[in-house]
PDB file of C-alpha atoms in Angstrom:
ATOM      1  CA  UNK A   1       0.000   0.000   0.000  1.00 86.00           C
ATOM      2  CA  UNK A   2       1.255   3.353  -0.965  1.00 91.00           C
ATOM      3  CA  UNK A   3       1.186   5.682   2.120  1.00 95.00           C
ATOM      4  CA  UNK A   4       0.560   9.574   2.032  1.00 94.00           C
ATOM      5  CA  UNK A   5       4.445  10.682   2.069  1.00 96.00           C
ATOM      6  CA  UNK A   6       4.723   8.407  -1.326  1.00 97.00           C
ATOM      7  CA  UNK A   7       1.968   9.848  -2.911  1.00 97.00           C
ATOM      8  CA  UNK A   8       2.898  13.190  -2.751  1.00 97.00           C
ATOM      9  CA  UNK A   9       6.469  12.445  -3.674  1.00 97.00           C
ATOM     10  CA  UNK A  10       5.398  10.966  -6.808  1.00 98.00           C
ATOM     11  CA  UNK A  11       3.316  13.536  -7.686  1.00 98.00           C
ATOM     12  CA  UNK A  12       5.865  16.346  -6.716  1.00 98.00           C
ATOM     13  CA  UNK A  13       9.007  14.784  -8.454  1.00 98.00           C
ATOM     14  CA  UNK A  14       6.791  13.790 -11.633  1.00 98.00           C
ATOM     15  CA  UNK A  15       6.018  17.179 -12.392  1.00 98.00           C
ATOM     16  CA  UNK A  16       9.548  18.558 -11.167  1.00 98.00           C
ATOM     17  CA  UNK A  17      10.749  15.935 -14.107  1.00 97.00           C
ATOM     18  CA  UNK A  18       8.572  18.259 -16.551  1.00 97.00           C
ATOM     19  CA  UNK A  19      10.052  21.117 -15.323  1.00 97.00           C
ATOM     20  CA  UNK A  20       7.723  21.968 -13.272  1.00 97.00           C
ATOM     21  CA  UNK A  21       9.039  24.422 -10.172  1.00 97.00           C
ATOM     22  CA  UNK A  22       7.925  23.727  -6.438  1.00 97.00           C
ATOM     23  CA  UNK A  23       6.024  26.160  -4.599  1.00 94.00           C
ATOM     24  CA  UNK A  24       6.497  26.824  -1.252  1.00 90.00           C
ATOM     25  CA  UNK A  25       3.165  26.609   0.358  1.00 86.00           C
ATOM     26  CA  UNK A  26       1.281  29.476   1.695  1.00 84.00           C
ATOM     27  CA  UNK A  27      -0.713  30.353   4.908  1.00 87.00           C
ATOM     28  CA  UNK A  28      -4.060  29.027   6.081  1.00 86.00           C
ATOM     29  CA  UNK A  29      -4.668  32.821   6.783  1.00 87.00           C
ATOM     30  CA  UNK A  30      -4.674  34.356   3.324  1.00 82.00           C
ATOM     31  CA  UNK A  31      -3.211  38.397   3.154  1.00 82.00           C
ATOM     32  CA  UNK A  32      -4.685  41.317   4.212  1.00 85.00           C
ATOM     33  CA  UNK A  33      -7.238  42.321   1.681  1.00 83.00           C
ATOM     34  CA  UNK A  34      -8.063  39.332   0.668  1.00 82.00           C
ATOM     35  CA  UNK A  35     -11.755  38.781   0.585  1.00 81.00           C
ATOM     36  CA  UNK A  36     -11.281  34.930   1.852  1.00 80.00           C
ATOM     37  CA  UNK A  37     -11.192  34.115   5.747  1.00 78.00           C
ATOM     38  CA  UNK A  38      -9.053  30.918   5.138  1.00 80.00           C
ATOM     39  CA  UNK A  39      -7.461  29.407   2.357  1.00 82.00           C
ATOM     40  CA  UNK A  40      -9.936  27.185   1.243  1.00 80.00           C
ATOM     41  CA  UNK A  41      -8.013  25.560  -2.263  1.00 81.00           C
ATOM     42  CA  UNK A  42      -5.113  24.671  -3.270  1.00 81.00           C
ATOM     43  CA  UNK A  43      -4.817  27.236  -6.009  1.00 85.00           C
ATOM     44  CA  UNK A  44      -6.051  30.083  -3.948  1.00 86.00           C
ATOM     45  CA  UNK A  45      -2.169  31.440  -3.337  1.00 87.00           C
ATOM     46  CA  UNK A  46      -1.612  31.278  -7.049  1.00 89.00           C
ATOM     47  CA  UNK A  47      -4.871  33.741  -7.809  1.00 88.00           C
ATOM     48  CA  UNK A  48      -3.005  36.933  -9.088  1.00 89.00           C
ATOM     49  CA  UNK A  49      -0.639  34.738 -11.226  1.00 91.00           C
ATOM     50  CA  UNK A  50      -3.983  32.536 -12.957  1.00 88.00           C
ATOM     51  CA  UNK A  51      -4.995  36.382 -13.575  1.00 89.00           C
ATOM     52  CA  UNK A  52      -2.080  37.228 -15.635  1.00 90.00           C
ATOM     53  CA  UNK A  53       0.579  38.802 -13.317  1.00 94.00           C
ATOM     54  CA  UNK A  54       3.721  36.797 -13.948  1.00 95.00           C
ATOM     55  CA  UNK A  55       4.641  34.530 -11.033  1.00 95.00           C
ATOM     56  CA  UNK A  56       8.694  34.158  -9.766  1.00 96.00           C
ATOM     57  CA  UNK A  57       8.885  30.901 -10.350  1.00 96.00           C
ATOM     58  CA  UNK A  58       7.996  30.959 -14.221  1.00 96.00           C
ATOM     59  CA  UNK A  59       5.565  29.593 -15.818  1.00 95.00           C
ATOM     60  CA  UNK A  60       5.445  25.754 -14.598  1.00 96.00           C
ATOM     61  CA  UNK A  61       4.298  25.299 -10.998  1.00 96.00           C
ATOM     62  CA  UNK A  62       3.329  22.100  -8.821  1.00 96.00           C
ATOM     63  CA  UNK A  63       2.925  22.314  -4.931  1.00 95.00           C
ATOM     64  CA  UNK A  64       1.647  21.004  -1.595  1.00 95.00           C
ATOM     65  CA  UNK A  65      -1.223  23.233  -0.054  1.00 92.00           C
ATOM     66  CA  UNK A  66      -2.942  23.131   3.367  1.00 89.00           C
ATOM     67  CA  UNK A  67      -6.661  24.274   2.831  1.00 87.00           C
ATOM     68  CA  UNK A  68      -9.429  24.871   5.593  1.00 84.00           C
ATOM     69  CA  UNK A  69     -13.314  24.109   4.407  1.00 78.00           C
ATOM     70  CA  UNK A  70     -15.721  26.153   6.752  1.00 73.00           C
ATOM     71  CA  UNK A  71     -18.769  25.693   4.920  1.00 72.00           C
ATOM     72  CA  UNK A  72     -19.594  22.164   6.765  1.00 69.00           C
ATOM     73  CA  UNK A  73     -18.039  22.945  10.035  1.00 67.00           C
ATOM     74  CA  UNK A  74     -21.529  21.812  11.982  1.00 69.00           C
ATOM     75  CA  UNK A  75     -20.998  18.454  10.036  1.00 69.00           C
ATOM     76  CA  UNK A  76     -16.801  17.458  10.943  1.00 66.00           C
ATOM     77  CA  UNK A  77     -16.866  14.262  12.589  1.00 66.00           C
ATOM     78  CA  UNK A  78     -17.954  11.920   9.743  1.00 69.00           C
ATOM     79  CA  UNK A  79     -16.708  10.277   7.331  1.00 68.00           C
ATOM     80  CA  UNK A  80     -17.701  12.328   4.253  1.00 69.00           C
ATOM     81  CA  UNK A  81     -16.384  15.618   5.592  1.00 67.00           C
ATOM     82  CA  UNK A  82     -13.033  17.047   5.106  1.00 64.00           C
ATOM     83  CA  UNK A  83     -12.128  20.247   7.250  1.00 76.00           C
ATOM     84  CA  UNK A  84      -8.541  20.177   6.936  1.00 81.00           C
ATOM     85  CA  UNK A  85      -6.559  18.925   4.368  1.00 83.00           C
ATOM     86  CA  UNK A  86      -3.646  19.260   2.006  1.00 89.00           C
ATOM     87  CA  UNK A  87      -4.256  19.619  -1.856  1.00 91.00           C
ATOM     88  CA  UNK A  88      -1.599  18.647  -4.695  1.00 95.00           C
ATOM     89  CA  UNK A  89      -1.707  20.584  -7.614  1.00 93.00           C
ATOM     90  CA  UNK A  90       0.006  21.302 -10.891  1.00 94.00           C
ATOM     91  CA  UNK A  91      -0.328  24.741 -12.785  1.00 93.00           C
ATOM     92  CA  UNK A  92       0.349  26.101 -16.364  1.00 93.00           C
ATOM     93  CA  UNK A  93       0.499  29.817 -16.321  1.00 93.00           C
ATOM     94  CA  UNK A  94       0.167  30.072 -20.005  1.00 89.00           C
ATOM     95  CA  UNK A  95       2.636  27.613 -20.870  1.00 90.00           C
ATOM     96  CA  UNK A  96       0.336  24.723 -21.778  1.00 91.00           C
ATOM     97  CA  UNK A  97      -2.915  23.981 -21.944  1.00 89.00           C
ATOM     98  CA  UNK A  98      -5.788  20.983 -21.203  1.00 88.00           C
ATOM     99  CA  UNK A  99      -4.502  18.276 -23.776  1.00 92.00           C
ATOM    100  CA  UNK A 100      -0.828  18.600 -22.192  1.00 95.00           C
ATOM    101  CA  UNK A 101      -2.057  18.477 -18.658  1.00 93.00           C
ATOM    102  CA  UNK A 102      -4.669  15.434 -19.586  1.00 92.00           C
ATOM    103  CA  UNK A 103      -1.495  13.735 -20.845  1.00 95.00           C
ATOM    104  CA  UNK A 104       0.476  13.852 -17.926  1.00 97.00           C
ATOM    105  CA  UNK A 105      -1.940  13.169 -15.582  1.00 95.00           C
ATOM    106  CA  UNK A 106      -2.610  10.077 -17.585  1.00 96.00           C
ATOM    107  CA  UNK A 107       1.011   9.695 -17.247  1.00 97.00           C
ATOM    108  CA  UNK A 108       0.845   9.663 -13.685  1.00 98.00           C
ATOM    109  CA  UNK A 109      -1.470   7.825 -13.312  1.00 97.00           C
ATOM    110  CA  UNK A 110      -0.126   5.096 -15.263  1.00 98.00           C
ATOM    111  CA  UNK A 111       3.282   5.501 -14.500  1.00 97.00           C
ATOM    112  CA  UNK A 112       3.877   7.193 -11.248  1.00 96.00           C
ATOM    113  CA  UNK A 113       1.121   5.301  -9.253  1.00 97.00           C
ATOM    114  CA  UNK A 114       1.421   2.129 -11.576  1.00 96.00           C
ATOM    115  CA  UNK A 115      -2.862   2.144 -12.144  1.00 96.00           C
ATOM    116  CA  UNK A 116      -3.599  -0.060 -14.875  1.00 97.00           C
ATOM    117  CA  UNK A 117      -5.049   1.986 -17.481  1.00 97.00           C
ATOM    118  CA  UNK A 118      -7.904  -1.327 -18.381  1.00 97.00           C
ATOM    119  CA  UNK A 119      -8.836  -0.260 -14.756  1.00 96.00           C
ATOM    120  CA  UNK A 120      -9.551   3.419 -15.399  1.00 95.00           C
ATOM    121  CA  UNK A 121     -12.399   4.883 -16.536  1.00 93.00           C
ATOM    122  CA  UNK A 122     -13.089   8.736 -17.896  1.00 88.00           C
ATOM    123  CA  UNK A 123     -16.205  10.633 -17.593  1.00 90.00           C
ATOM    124  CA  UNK A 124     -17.492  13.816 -19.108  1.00 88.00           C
ATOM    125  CA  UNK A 125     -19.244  16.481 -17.463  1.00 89.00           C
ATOM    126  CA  UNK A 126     -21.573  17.949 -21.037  1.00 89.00           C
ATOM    127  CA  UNK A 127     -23.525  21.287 -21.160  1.00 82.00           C
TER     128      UNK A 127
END
């Protein structure tokens, strides 16, 4: 059984392999002026650079991110709530787009978590 410090070295080092850059992960307790009371996703830190500002670290970003969910605090207990919890996540700030990313996490899939691909399935959300 794979445990939870494997998993997210696999994911980290197969996206540092694509040249990917890590990102240091941020607070719980975004900025002032922020309109969010906690970070709540793993992409929230990376907002201004999704808008277009150019981010430090280029273009190619993957990361570990601690998020807090308040919107089912009265429910926390059971087993279909999370609360707390760290998100991986992989970013293209212009450099590629959906078919590249749908490749590699394929890729990962396949090859970093050894999943058969006869045992995966793909679904698609239509509107």
């Amino acid at each position: 059984m794979i445990t939870t410090d494997q998993t997210v070295q696999t994911f980290l080092e197969f996206f540092r392999e694509r040249g990917h850059e890590l990102t240091p992960g941020g607070s719980l307790i975004p900025s002032p002026g922020d309109p969010v009371l906690f970070t709540t996703s793993g992409m929230h830190p990376l907002t201004p650079y999704l808008m277009g500002r150019p981010h430090p670290l280029g273009q190619r970003l993957t990361g570990l991110q601690r998020c807090l969910r308040t919107t089912d605090l009265d429910e926390v207990g059971d087993d279909t709530h999370l609360t707390v919890f760290e998100m991986l996540g992989s970013w293209s700030l212009g450099h590629y787009s959906g078919p590249q990313s749908l490749r590699w996490g394929f890729e990962l899939l396949r090859d970093g978590f050894g999943i058969d691909p006869s045992r995966m399935y793909v679904t698609v959300l239509g509107r």
